[in-house]
Coordinates of C-alpha atoms and ligand atoms in Angstrom, one line a residue:
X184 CA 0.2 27.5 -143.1
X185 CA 0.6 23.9 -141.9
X186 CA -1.8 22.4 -139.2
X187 CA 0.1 22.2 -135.4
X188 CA 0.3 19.4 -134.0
X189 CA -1.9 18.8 -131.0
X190 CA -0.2 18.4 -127.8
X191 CA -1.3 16.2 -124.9
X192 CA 0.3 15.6 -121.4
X193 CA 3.6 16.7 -123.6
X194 CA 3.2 14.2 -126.1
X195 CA 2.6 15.7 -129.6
X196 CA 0.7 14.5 -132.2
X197 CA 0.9 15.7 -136.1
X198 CA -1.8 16.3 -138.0
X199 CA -2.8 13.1 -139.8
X200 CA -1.5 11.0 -137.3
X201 CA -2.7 9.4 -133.9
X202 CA -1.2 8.1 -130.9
X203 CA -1.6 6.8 -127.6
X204 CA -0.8 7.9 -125.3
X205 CA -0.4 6.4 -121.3
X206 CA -0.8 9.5 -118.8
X207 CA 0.4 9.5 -115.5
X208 CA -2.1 9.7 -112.8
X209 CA -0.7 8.1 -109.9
X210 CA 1.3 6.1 -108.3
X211 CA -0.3 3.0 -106.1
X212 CA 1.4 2.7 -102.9
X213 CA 2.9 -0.7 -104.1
X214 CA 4.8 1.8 -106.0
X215 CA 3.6 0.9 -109.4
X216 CA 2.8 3.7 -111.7
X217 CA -0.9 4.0 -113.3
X218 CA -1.7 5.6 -116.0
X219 CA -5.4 7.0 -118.3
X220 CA -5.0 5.3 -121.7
X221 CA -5.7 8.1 -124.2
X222 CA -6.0 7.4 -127.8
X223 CA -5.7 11.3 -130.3
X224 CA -6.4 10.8 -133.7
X225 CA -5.5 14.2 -135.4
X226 CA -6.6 15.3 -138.5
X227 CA -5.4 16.7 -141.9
X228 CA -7.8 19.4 -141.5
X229 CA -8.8 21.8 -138.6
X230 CA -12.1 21.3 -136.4
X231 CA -13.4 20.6 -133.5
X232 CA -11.6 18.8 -130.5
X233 CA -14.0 15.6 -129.2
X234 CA -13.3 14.1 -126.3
X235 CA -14.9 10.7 -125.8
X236 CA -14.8 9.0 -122.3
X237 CA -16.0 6.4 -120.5
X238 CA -15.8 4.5 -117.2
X239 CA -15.4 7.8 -115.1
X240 CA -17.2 5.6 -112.5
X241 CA -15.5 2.6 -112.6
X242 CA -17.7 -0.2 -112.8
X243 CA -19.7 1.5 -115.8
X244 CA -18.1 -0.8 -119.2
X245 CA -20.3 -0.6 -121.9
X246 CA -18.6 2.8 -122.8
X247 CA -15.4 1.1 -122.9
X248 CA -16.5 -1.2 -125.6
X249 CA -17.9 2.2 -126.7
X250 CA -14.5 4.0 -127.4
X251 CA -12.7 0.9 -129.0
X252 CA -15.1 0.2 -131.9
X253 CA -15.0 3.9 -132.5
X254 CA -11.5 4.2 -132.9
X255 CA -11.6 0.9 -135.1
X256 CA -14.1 1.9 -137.0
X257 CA -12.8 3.1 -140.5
X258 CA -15.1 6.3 -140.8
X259 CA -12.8 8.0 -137.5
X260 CA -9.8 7.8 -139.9
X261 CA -10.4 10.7 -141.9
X262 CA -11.8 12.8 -139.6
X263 CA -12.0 16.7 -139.3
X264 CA -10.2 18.2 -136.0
X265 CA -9.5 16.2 -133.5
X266 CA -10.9 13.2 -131.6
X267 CA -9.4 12.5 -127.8
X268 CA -10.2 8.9 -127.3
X269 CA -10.5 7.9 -123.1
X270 CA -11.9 4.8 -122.5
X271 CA -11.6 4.2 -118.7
X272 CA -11.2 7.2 -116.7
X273 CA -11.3 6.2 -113.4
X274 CA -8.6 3.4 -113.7
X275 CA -8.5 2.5 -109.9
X276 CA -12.2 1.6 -109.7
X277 CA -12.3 -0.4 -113.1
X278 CA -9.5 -2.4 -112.1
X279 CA -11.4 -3.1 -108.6
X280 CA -15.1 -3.1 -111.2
X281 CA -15.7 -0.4 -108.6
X282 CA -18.2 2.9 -109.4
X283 CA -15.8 4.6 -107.1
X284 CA -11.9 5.0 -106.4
X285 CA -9.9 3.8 -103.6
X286 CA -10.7 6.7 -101.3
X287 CA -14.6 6.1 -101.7
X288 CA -15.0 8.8 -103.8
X289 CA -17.1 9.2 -106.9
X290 CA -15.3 10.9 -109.6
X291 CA -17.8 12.7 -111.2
X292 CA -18.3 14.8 -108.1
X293 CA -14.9 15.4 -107.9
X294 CA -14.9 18.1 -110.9
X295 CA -13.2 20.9 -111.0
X296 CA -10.7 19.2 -108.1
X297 CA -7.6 20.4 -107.4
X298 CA -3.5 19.5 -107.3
X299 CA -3.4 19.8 -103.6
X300 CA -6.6 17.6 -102.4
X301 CA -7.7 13.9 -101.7
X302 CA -7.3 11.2 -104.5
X303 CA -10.2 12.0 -106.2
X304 CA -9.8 15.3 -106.0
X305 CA -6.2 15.4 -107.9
X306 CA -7.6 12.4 -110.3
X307 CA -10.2 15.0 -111.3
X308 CA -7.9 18.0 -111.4
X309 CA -5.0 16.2 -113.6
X310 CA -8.2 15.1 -115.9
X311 CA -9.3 17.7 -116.3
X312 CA -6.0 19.6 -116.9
X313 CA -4.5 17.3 -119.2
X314 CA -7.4 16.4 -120.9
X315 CA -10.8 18.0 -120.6
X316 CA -9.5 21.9 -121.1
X317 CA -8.3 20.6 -124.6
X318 CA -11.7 19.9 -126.2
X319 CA -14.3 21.8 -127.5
X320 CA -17.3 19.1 -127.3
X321 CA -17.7 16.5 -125.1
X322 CA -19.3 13.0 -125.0
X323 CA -19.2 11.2 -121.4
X324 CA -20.4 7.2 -121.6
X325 CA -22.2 5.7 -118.9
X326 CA -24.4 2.9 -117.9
X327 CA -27.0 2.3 -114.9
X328 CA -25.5 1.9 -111.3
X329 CA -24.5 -1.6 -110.0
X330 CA -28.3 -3.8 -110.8
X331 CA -29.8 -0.9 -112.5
X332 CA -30.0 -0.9 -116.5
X333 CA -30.8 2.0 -118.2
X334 CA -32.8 3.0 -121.8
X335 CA -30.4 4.5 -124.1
X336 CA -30.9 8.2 -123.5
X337 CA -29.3 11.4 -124.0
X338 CA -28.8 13.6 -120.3
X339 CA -27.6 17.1 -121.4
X340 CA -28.6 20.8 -120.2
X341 CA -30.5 22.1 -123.4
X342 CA -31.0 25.4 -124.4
X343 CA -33.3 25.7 -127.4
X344 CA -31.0 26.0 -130.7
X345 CA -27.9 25.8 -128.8
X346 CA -25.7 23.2 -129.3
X347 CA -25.8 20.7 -126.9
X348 CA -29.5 20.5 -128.2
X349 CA -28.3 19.8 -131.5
X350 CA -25.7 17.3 -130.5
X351 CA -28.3 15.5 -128.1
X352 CA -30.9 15.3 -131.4
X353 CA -28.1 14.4 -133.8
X354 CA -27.0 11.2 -131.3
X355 CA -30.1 9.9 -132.4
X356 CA -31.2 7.6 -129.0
X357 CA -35.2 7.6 -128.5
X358 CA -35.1 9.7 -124.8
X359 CA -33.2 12.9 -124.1
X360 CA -33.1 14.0 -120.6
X361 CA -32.8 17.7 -119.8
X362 CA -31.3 17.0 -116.8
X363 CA -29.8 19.6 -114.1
X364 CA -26.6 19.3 -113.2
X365 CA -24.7 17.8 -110.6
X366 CA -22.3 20.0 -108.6
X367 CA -19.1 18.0 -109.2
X368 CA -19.4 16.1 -112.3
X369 CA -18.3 16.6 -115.0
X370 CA -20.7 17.4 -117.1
X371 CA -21.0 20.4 -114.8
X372 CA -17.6 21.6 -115.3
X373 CA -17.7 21.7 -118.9
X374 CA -20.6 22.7 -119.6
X375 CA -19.7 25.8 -117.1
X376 CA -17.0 26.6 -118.8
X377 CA -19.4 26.9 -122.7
X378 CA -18.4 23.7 -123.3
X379 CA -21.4 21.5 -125.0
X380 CA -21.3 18.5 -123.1
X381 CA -23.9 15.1 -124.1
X382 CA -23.9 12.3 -121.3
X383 CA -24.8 8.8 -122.7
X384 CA -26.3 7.0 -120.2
X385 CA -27.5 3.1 -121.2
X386 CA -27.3 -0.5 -119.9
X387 CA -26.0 -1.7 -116.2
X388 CA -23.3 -1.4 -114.7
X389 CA -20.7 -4.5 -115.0
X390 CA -22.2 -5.8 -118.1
X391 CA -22.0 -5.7 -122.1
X392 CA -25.4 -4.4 -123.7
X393 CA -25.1 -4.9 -127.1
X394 CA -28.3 -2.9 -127.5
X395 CA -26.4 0.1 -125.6
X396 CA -22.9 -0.1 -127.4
X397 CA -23.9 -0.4 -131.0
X398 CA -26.4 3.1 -130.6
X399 CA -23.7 4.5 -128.6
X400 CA -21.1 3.8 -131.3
X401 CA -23.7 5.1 -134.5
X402 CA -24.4 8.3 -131.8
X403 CA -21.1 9.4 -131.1
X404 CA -20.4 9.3 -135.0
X405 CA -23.5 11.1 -135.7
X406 CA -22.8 13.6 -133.2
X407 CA -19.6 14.0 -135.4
X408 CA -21.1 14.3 -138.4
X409 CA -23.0 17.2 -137.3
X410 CA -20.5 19.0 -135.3
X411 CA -18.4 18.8 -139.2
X412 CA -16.1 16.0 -138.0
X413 CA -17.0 13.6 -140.6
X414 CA -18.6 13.6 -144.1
X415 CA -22.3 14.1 -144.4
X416 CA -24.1 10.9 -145.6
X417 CA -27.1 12.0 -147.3
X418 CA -28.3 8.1 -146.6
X419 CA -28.3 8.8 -143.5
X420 CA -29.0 12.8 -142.7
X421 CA -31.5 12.5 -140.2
X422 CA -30.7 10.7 -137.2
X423 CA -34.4 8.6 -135.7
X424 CA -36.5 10.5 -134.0
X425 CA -35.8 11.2 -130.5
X426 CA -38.3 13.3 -127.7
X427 CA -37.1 15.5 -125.1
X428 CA -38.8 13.9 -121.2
X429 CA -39.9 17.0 -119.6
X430 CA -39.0 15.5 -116.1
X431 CA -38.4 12.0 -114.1
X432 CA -39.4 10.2 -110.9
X433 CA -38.4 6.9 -109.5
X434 CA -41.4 4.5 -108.2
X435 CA -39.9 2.8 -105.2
X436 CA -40.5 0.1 -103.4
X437 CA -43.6 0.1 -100.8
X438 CA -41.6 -2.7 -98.5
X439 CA -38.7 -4.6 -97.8
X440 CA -39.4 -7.4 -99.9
X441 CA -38.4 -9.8 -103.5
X442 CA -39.6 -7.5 -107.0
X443 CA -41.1 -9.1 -109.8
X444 CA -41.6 -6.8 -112.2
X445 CA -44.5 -6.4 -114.1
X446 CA -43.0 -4.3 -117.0
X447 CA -39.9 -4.0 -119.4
X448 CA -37.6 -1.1 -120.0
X449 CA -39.2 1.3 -122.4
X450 CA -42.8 0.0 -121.2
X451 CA -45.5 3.0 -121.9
X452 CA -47.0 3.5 -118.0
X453 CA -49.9 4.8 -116.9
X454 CA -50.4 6.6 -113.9
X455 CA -51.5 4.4 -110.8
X456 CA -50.4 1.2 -113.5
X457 CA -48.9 -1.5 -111.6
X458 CA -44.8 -1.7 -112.5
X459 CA -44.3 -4.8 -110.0
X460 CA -45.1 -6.5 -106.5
X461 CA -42.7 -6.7 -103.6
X462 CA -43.4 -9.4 -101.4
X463 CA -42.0 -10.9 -98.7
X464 CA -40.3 -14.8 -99.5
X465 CA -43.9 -16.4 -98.3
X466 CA -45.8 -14.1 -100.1
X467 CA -47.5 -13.6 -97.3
X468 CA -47.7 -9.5 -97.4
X469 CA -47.1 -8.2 -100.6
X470 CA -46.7 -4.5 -101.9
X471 CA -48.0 -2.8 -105.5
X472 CA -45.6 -0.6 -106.7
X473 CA -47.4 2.0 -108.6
X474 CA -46.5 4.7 -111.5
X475 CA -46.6 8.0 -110.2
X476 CA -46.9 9.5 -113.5
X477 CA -48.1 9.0 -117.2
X478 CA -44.5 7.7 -118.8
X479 CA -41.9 5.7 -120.6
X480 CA -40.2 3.7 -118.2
X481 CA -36.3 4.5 -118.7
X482 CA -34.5 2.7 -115.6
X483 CA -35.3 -0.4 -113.8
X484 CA -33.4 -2.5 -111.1
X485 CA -32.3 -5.9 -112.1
X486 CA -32.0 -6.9 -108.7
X487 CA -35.0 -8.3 -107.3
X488 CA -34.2 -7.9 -103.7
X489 CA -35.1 -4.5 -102.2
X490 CA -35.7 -2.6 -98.8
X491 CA -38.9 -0.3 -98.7
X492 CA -38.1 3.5 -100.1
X493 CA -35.5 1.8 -102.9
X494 CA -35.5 3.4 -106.3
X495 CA -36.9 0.7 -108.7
X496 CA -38.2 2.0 -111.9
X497 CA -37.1 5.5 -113.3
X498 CA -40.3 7.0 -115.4
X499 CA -39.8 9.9 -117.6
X500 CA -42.7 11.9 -118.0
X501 CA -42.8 13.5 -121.9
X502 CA -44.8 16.3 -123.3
X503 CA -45.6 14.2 -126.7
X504 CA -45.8 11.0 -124.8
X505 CA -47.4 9.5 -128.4
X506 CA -43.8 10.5 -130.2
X507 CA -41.6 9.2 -127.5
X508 CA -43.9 5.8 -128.2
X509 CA -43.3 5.9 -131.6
X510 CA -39.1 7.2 -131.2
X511 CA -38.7 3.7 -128.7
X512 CA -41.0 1.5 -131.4
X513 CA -38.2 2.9 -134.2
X514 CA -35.4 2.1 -131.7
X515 CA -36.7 -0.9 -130.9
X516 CA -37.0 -2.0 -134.9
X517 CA -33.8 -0.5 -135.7
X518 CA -31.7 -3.4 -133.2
X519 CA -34.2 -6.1 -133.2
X520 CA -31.7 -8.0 -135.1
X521 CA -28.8 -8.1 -132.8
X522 CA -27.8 -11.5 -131.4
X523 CA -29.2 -10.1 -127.8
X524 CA -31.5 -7.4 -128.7
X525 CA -33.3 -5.2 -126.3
X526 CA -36.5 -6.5 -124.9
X527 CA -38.8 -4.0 -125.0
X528 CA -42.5 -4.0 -123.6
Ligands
LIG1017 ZN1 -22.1 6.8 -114.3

C-alpha cells in the first residue's frame, strides 16, 4: 500500500516530496497577517516524525542558522519518515530580536496554552496543535539569554535506556544536562505526553556561534541516524564522547560592580577557585567570585556589568569529572579549525 501523505495545517505533502509551508498564527493589529515558516520533507519510506525548532524565544538565532543548513544539507534528502522543519517559532519576538512576544510573555512557559487565552497562550496552543502533536521526536534549539553564552550541551529528562538518553548521547555535544523540567515549556509538554524531547542549548542570544551551529547541525543529523532517519555511516558510528553533569549552580556576583573574568567557557574549576573579580569603576572595593563546586564551567555572562546576587558563571558538577575533561578537549579539537573557533580554557 502507498505511503499517505502527511498533512499539516491542511496542506498535504506526498511522500517524497517537501514543502513549505506559511501557517497562520496571527494577525498584528496593523492588520497584517503573520505566519510560522514550516519546512516538511516527507519521505519514500515510513519513520519517525522530527520536529526541529528554533527561536521559540525570540532573540535565540543560532538555531535558525541551525534549521536552514539542515534542510540544505544533501543527507536530509533521502530521509526515512518525516522531518518538520521550524526555524523561528516565536515570530513576534524575532522580528522585535525579543526572547519574548508582544504581551511579555515567554513562550516556552506558555505550553500546553489554549485557543481561548492571552497571546502567548493561543501562540502556544495553535503550535502545538498544528505542529508539535504531529511528531514523534523532538529537537528544540536554543542559545544563552541576552549576554549569556552557553557550552554546547544537551538538556533532556533521562531515563536510563530510554530514548531521550539515547538521542541526548547520539547528538554527540561534550555536556548533557539531566535537567527538570519547566512547567510551561515545551519540552515539558512533550515529553508529558511520551514524547522524547532533546533541548540544544549553545551560544548567546543575538549572535552567530559558529562553534554552536556546526555541532548543532552534525547533532541533529546524528540524532537521525540513530532514531533510523538516515543511513548508518560506519565512518562515523559513534558520536564523541559526551558525560552526563549530575547537577548545576550559578556563581554570582558578590557586588554591584564591572566582571573580568578569570576563566573561559568549558574551564575545569575547582571549588573555592577564583572565576572573576567584580569591582567597582575605581577599583577601589573589589569582590572574588568563587566556584561553589568542583566543575566544568558551561555558562558565562558576556556582559561585564553586574548588580550583586547576578548569575555569572553556570558550573556543572559531573560524576566522571576526568571524562567530561577529556569529552570538551575532543570537542574542542574537533572545531579548532573553524574560522572563529571556540576559545576554550
Ligand atoms: Zn531559550
Amino acid at each position: 500500500m502507498a505511503r499517505a501523505p502527511f498533512e499539516l495545517a491542511g496542506v498535504r505533502v506526498a511522500p517524497g516530496a517537501r514543502a513549505q509551508i506559511d501557517v497562520p498564527v496571527a494577525k498584528l493589529y496593523t492588520h497584517a497577517p503573520l505566519h510560522i515558516p514550516v519546512e516538511v520533507i516527507h519521505g519514500r519510506q515510513s519513520g519517525p516524525v522530527l520536529l526541529v525548532c528554533g527561536a521559540i524565544h525570540g532573540d535565540e538565532i543560532n538555531g535558525v542558522e541551525i534549521v536552514r543548513r539542515l534542510l540544505r544539507s544533501s543527507a536530509v534528502r533521502g530521509l526515512r519518515g518525516t522531518l518538520i522543519a521550524v526555524p523561528i517559532v516565536n515570530v513576534f519576538g524575532f522580528v522585535q530580536h525579543s526572547r519574548y512576544l508582544p504581551d511579555r510573555r515567554d513562550l516556552n512557559r506558555c505550553f500546553p496554552g489554549s485557543e481561548a487565552g492571552s497571546l502567548g497562550s493561543r501562540v502556544a496552543a495553535l503550535f502545538r496543535e498544528q505542529i508539535v502533536d504531529l511528531a514523534t521526536h523532538i529537537i528544540d534549539l536554543h542559545t544563552g539569554a541576552i549576554h549569556r553564552t552557553n557550552l554546547p550541551q544537551i538538556r533532556a529528562q533521562l531515563a536510563p535506556g530510554g530514548e531521550t538518553e539515547a538521542m541526548a548521547m547520539a547528538f554527540g555535544v561534550p555536556v548533557i544536562l539531566n535537567a527538570e523540567l519547566r512547567e510551561g515549556s515545551l519540552r515539558h509538554y512533550a515529553q508529558g505526553n511520551g514524547v522524547p524531547v532533546l533541548t540544544y542549548e549553545a551560544g548567546e542570544a543575538l549572535r552567530f556561534d559558529e562553534w554552536a551551529i556546526a555541532p548543532g547541525v552534525r547533532g541533529v543529523r546524528r540524532v537521525m541516524r540513530s532514531i533510523g532517519m538516515l543511513s548508518s555511516d560506519r565512518r562515523r558510528a559513534t558520536p564523541p564522547a559526551a558525560e552526563v553533569a549530575n547537577g548545576s549552580s550559578w556563581a554570582r556576583a558578590p557586588i554591584d560592580g564591572i566582571l573580568r573574568p578569570k576563566v573561559r567557557l568549558g574551564a575545569r574549576v575547582g571549588k573555592g577557585e577564583l572565576l572573576g573579580v567584580v569591582a567597582d569603576p575605581f577599583g577601589n572595593v573589589e569582590g572574588e567570585v568563587l566556584a561553589n563546586a568542583d566543575g566544568i564551567v558551561i555558562g558565562m555572562s558576556n556582559l561585564p556589568l553586574a548588580n550583586e546576587g547576578e548569575a555569572l558563571f553556570h558550573v556543572a558538577r559531573f560524576d566522571a569529572i576526568e571524562e567530561a575533561e577529556s569529552a570538551i578537549e575532543t570537542f574542542q579539537s574537533d572545531y579548532e579549525s573553524l574560522p572563529e573557533g571556540l576559545n576554550l580554557k
